[in-house]
Tab-separated table of N, CA and C in Angstrom:
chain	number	residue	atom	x	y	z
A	268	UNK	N	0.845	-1.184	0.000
A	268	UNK	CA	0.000	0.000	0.000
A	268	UNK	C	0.884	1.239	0.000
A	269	UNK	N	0.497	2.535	-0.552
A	269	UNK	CA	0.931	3.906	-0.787
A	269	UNK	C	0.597	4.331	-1.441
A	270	UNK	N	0.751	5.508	-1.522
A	270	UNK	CA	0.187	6.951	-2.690
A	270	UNK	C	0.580	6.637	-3.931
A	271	UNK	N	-0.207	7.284	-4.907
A	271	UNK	CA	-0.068	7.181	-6.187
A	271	UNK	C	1.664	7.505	-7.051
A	272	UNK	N	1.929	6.270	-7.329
A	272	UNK	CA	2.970	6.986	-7.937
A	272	UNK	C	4.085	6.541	-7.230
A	273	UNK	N	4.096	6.101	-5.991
A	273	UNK	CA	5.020	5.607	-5.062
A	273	UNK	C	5.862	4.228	-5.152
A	274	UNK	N	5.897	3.736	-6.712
A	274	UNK	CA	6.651	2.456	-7.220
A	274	UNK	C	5.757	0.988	-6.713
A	275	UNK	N	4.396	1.112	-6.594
A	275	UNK	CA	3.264	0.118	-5.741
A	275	UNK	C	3.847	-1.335	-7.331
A	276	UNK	N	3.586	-0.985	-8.279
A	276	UNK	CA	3.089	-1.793	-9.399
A	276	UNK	C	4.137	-2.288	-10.411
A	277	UNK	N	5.451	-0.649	-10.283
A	277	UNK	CA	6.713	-1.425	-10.500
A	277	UNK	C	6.885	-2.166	-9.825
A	278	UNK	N	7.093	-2.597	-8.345
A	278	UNK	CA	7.496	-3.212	-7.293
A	278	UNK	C	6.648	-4.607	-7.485
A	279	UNK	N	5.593	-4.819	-8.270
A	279	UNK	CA	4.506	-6.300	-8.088
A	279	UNK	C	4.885	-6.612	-9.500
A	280	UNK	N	5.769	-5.976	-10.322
A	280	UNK	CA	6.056	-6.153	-11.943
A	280	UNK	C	7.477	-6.764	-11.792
A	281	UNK	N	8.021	-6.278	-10.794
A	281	UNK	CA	9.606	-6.852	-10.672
A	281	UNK	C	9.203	-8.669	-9.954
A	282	UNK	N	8.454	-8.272	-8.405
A	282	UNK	CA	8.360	-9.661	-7.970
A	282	UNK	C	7.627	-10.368	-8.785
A	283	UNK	N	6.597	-9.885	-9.449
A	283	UNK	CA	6.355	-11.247	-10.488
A	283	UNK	C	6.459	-11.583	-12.064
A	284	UNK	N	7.659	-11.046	-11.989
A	284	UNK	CA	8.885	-11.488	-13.217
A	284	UNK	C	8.330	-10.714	-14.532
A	285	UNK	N	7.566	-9.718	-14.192
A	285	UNK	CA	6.937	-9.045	-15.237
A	285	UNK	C	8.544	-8.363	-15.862
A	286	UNK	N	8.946	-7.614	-14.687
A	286	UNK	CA	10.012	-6.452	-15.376
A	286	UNK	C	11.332	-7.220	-14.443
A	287	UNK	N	12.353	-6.626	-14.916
A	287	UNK	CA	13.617	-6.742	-14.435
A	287	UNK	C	13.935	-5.783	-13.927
A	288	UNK	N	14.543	-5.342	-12.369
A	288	UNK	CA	15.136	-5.142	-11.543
A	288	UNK	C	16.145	-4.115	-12.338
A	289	UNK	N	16.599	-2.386	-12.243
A	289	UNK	CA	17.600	-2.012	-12.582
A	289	UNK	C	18.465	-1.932	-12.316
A	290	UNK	N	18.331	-2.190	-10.582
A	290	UNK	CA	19.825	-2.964	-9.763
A	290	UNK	C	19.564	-3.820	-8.639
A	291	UNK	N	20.549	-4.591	-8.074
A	291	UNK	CA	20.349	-5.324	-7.099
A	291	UNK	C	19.712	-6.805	-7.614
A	292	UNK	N	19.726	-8.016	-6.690
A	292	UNK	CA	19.269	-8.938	-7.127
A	292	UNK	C	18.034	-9.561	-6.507
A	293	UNK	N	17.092	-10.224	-7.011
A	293	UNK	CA	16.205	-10.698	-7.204
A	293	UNK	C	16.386	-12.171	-6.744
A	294	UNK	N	16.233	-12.836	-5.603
A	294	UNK	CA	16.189	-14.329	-5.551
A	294	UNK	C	14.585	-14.906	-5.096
A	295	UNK	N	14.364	-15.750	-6.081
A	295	UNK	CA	13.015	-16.551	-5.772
A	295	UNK	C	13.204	-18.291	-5.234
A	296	UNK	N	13.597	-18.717	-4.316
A	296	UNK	CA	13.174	-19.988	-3.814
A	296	UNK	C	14.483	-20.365	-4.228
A	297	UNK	N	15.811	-19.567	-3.905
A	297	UNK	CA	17.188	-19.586	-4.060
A	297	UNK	C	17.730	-19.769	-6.045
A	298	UNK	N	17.251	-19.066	-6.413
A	298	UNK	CA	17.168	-19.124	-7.913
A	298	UNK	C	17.297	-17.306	-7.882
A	299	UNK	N	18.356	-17.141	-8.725
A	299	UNK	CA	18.668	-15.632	-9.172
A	299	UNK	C	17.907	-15.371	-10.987
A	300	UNK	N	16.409	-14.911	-10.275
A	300	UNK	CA	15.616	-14.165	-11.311
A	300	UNK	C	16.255	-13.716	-12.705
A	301	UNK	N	17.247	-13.252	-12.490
A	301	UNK	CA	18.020	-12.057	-13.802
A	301	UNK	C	18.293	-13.623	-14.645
A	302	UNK	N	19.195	-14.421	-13.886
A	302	UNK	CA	19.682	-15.632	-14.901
A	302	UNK	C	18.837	-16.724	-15.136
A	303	UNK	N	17.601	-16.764	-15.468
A	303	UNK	CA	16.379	-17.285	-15.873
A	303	UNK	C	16.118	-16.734	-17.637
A	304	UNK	N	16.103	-17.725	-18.214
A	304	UNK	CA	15.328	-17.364	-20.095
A	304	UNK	C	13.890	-16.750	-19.958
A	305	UNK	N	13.332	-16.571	-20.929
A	305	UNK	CA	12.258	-16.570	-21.194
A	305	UNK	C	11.202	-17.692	-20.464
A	306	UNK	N	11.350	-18.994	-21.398
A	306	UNK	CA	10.836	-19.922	-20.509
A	306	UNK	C	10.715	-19.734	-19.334
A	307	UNK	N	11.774	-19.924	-18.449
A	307	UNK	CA	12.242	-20.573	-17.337
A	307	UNK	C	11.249	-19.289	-16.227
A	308	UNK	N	11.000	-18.035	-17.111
A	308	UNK	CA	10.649	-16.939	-16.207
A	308	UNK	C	8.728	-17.263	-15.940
A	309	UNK	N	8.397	-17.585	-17.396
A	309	UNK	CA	7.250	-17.885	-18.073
A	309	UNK	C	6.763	-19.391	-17.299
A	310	UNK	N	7.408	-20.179	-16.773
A	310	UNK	CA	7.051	-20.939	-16.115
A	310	UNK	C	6.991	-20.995	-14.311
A	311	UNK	N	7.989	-19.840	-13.953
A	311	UNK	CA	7.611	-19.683	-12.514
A	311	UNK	C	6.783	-18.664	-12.855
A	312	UNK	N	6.124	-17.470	-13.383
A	312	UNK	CA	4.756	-17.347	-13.086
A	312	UNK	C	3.792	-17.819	-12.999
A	313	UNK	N	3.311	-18.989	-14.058
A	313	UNK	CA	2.846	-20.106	-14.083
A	313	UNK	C	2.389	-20.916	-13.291
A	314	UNK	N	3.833	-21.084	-12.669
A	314	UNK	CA	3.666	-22.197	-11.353
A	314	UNK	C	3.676	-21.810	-9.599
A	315	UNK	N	4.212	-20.259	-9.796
A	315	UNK	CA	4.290	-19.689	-8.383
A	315	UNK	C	3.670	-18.308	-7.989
A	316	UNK	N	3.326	-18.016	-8.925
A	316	UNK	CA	2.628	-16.421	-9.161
A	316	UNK	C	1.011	-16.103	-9.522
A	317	UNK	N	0.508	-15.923	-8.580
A	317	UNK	CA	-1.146	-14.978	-9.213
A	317	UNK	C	-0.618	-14.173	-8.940
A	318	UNK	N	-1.727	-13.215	-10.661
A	318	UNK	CA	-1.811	-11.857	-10.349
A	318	UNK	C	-3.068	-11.147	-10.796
A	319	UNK	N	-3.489	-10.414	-10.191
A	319	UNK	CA	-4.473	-9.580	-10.152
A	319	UNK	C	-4.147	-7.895	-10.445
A	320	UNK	N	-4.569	-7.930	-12.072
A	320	UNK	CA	-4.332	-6.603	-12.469
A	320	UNK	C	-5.226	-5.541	-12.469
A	321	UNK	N	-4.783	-4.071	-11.823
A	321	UNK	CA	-5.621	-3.099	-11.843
A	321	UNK	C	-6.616	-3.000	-13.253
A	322	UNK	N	-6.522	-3.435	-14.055
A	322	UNK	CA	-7.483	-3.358	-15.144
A	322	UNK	C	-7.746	-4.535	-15.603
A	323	UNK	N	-7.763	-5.552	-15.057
A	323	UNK	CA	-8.475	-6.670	-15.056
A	323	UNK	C	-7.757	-7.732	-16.174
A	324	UNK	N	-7.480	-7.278	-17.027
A	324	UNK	CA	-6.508	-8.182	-18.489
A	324	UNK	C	-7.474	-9.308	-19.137
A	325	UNK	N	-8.789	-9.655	-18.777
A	325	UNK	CA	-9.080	-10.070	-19.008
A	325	UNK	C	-9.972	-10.510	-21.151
A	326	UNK	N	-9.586	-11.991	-21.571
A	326	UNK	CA	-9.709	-12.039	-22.783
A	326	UNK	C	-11.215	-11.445	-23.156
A	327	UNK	N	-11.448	-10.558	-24.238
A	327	UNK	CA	-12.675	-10.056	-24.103
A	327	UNK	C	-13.357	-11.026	-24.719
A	328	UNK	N	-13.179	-12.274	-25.951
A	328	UNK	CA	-13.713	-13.083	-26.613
A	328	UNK	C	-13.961	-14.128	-26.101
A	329	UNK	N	-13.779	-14.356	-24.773
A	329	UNK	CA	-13.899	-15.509	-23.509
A	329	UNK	C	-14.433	-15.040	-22.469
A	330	UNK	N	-15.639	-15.663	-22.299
A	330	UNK	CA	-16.495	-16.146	-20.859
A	330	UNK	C	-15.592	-15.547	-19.810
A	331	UNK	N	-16.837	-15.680	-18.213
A	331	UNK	CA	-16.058	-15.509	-17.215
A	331	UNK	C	-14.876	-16.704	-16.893
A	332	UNK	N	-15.684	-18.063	-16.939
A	332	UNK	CA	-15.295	-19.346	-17.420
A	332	UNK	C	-13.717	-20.003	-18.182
A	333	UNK	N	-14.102	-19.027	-19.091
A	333	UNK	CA	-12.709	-19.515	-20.070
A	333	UNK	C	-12.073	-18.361	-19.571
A	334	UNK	N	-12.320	-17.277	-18.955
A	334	UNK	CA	-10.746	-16.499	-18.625
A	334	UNK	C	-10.363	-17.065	-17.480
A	335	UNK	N	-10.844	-17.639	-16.031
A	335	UNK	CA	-10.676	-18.032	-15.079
A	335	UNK	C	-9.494	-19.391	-15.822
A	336	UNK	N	-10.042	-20.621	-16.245
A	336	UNK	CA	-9.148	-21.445	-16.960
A	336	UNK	C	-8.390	-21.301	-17.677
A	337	UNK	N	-7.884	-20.155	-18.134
A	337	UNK	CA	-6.870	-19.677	-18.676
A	337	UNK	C	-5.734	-20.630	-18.593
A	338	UNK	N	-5.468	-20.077	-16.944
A	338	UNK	CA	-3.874	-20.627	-16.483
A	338	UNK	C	-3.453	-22.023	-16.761
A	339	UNK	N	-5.072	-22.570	-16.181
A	339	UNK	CA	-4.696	-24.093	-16.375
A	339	UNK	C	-4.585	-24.538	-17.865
A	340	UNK	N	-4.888	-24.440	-19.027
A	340	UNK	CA	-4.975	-24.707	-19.974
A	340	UNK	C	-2.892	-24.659	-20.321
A	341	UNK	N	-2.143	-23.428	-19.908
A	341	UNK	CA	-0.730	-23.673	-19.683
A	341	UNK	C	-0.038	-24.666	-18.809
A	342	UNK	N	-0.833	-24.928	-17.708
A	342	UNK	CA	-0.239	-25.561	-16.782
A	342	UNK	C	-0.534	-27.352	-17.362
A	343	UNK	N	-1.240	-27.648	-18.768
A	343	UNK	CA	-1.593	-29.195	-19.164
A	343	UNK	C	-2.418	-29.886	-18.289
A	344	UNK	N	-3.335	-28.821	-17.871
A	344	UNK	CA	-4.613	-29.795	-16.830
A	344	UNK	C	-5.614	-30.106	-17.750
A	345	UNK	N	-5.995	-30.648	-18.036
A	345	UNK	CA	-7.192	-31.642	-18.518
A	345	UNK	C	-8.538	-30.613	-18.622
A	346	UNK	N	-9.547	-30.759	-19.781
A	346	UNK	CA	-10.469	-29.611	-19.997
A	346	UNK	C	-11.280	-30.136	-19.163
A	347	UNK	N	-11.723	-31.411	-18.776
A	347	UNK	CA	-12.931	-31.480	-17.423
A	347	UNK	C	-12.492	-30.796	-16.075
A	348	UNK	N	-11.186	-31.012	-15.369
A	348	UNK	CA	-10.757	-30.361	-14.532
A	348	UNK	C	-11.081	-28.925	-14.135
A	349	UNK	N	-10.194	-28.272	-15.829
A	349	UNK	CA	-9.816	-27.367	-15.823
A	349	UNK	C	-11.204	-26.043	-15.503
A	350	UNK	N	-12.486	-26.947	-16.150
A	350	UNK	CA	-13.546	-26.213	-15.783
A	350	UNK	C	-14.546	-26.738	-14.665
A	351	UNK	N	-14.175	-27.540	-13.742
A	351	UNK	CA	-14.773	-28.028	-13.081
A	351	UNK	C	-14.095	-26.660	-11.706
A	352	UNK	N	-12.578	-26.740	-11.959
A	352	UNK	CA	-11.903	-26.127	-11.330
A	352	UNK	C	-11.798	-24.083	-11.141
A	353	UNK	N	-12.619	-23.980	-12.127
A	353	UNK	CA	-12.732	-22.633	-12.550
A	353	UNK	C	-14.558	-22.087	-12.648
A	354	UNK	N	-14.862	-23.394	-12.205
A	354	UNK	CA	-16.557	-22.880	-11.490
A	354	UNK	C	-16.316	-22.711	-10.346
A	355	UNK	N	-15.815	-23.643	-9.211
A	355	UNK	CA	-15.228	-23.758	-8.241
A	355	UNK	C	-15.083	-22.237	-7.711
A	356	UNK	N	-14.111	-22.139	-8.560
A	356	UNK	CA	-13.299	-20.565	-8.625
A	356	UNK	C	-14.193	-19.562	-8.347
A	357	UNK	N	-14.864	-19.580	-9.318
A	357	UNK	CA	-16.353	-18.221	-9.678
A	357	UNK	C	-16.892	-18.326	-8.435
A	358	UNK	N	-17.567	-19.185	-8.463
A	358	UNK	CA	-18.585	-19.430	-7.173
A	358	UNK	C	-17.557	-18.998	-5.923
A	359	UNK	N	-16.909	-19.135	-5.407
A	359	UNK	CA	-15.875	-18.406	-4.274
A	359	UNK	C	-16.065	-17.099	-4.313
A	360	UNK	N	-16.112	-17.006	-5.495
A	360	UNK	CA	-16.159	-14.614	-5.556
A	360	UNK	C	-17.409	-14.593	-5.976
A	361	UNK	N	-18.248	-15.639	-5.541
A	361	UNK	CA	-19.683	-15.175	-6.202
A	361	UNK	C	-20.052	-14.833	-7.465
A	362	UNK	N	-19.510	-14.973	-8.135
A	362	UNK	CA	-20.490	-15.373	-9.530
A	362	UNK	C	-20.694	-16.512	-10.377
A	363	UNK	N	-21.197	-17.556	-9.840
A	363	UNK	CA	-21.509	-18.765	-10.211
A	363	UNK	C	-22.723	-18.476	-11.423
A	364	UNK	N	-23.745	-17.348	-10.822
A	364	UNK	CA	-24.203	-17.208	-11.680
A	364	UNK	C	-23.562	-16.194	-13.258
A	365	UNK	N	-22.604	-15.726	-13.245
A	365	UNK	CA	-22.032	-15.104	-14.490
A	365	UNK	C	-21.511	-16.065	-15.428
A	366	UNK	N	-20.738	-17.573	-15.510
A	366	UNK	CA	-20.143	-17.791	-15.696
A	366	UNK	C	-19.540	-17.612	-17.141
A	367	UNK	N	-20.940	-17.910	-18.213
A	367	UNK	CA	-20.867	-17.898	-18.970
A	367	UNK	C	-20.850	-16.277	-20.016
A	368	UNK	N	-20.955	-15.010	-19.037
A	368	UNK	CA	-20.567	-13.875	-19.429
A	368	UNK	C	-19.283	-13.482	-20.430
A	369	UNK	N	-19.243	-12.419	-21.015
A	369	UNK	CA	-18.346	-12.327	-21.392
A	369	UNK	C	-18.093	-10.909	-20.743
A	370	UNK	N	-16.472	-10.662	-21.033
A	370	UNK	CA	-16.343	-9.334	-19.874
A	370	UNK	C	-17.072	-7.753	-20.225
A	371	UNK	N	-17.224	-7.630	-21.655
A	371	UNK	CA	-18.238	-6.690	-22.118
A	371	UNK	C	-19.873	-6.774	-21.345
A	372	UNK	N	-20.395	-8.155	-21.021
A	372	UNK	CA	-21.420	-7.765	-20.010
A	372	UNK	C	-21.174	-7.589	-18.528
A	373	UNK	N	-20.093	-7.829	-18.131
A	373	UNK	CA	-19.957	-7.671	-16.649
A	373	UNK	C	-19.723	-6.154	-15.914
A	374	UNK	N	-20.087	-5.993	-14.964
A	374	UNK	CA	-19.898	-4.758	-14.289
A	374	UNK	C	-18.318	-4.717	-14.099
A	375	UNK	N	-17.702	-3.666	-13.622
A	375	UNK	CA	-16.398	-3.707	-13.311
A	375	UNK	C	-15.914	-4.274	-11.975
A	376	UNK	N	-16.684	-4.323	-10.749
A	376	UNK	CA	-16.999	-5.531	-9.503
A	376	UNK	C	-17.176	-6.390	-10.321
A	377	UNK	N	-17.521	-7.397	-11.149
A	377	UNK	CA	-17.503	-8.794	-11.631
A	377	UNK	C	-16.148	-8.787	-11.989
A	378	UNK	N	-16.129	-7.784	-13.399
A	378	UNK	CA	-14.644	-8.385	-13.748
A	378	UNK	C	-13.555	-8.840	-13.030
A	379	UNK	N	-13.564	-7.612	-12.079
A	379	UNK	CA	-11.973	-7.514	-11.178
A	379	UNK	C	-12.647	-9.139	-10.125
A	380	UNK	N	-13.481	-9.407	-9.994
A	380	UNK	CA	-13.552	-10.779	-9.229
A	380	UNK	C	-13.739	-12.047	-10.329
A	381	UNK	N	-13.573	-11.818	-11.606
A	381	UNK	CA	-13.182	-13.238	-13.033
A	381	UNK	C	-12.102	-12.853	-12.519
A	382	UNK	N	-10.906	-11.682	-12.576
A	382	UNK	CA	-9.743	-11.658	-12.379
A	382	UNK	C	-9.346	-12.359	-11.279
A	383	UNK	N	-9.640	-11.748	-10.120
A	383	UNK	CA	-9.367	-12.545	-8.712
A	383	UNK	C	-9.182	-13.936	-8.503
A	384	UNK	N	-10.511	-14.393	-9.289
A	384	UNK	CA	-10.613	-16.131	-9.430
A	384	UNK	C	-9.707	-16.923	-10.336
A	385	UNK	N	-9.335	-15.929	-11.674
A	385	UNK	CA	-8.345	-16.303	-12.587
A	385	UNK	C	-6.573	-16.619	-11.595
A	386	UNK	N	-6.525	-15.543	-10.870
A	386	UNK	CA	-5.198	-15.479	-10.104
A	386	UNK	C	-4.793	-16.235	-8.878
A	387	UNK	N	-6.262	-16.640	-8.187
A	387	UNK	CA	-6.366	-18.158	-7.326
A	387	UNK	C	-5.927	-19.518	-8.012
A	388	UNK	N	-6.700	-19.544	-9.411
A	388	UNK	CA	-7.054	-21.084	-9.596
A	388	UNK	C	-5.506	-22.106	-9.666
A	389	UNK	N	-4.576	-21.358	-9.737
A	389	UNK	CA	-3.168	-22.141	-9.709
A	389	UNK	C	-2.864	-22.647	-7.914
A	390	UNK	N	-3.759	-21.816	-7.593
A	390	UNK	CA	-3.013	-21.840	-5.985
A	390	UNK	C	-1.493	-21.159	-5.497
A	391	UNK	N	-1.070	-20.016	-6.273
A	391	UNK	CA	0.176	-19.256	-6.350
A	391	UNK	C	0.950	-19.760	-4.901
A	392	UNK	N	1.864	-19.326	-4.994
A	392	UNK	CA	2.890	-19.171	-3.669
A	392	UNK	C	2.570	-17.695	-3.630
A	393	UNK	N	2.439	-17.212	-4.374
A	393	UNK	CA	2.472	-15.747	-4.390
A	393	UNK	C	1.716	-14.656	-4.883
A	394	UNK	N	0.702	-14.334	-4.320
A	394	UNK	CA	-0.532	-13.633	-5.143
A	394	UNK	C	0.159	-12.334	-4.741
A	395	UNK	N	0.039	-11.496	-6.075
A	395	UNK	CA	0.618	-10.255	-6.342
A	395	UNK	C	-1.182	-9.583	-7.150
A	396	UNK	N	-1.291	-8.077	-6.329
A	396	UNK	CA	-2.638	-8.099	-6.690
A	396	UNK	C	-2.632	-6.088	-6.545
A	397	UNK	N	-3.275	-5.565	-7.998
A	397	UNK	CA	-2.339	-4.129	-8.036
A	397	UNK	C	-3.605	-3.578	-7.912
A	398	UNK	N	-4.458	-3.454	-6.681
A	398	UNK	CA	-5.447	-2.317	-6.121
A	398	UNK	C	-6.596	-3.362	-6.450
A	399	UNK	N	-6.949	-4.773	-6.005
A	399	UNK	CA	-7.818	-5.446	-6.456
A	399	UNK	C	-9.096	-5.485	-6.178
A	400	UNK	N	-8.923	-4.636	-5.048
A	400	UNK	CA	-10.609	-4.380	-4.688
A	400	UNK	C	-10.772	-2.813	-5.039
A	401	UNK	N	-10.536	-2.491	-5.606
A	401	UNK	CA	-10.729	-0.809	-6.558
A	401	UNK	C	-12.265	-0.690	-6.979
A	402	UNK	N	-12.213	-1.702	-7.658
A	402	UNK	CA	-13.808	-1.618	-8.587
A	402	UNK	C	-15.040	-2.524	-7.513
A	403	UNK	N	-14.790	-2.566	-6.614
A	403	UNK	CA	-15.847	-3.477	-5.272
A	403	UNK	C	-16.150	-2.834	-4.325
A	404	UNK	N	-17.495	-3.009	-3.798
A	404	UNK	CA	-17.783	-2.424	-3.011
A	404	UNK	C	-17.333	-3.153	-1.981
A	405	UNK	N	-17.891	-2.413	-0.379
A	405	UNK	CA	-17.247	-3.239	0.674
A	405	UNK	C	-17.002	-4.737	0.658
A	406	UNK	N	-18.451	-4.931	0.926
A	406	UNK	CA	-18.924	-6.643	0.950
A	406	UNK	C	-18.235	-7.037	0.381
A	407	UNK	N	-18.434	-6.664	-1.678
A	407	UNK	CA	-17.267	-7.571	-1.914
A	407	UNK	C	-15.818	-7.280	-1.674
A	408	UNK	N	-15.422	-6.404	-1.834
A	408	UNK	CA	-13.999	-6.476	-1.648
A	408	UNK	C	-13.470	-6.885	-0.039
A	409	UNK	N	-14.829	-7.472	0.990
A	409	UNK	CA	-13.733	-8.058	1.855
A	409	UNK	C	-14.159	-9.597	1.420
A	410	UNK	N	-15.259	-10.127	1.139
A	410	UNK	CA	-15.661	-11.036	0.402
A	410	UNK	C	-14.100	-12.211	-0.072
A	411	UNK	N	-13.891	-10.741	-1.028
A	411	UNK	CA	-12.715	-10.820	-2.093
A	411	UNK	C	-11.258	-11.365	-1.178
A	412	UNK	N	-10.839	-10.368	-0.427
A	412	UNK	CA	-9.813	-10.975	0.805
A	412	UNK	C	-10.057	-11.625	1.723
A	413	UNK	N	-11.203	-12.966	1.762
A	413	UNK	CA	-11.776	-14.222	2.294
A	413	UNK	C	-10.890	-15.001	1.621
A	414	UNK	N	-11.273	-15.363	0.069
A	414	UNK	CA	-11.374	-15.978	-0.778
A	414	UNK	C	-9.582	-15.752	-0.970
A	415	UNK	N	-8.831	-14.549	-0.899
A	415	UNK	CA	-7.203	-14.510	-1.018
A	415	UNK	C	-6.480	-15.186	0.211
A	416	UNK	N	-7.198	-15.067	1.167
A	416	UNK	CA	-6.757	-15.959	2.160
A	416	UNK	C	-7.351	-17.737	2.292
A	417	UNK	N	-8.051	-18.158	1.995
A	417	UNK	CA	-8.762	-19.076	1.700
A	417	UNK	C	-7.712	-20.278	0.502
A	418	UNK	N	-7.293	-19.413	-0.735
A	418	UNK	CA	-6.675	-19.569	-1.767
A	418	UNK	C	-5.864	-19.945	-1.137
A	419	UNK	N	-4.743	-19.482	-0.323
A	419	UNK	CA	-3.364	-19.101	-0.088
A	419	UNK	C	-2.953	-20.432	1.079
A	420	UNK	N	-4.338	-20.705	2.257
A	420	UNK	CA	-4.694	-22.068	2.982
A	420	UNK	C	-3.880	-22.970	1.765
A	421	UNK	N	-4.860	-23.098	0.994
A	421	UNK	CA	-4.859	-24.459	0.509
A	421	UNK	C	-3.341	-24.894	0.140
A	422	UNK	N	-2.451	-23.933	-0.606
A	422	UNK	CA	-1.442	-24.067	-0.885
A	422	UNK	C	-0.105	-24.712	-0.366
């Protein structure tokens, strides 16, 4: 948390391998970040990182559904799973009933909670999340940090 402008999002872009560091080093789970490929970077987000972006990133030509399963579809989980696992998801942030939305009908409280659920469904080590209850009202946005702590249990 801090004021606008105060390095909040560089700082969640560096820890989750979005950007590179202009000095100093970076170690994740005794692994030096900088000497990681493409791949190698592309797969610890993958496997150790949610994130929850201030503008949601979500695919506009895909359901609440298919953006939530996103991840897994990289990670080689199986399509029954993968959506068995990403209703699951919805229904946690409450919209079981949206699922089949696409993000052009959702309010901006829905989206940023397809996002939320998208950035759980791996079970991260590390949920990185840039103002995620912005677009929620109370309820949900503590709702919302149930469900980030809840996520983070299971792991």
């Amino acid at each position: 948390m801090g004021p606008s402008g105060s390095g909040k999002t560089t700082l969640m872009n560096i820890i989750g391998c979005l950007d590179h560091a202009s000095k100093g080093t970076y170690i994740l789970d005794g692994v030096d970040i900088a000497q990681l490929n493409d791949s190698q970077m592309s797969n610890v987000r993958l496997n150790k990182i949610g994130f929850v972006f201030q503008n949601f990133q979500l695919l506009v030509k895909e359901n609440a559904l298919e953006n939530v399963a996103l991840p897994l579809i990289y990670a080689g989980v199986s399509r029954e799973e993968r959506l068995a696992r990403a209703k699951e998801a919805l229904a946690q942030v409450g919209l079981k009933e949206r699922m089949t939305f696409l993000p052009s009908q959702l309010s901006g409280g829905q989206k940023q909670r397809v996002a939320i659920a998208r950035a759980m469904i791996n079970h991260p080590k590390i949920l990185l999340a840039d103002e995620p209850t912005g677009a929620l009202d109370q309820t949900l946005g503590s709702r919302s940090w149930s469900s980030f702590r809840s996520s983070m249990m299971k792991v």
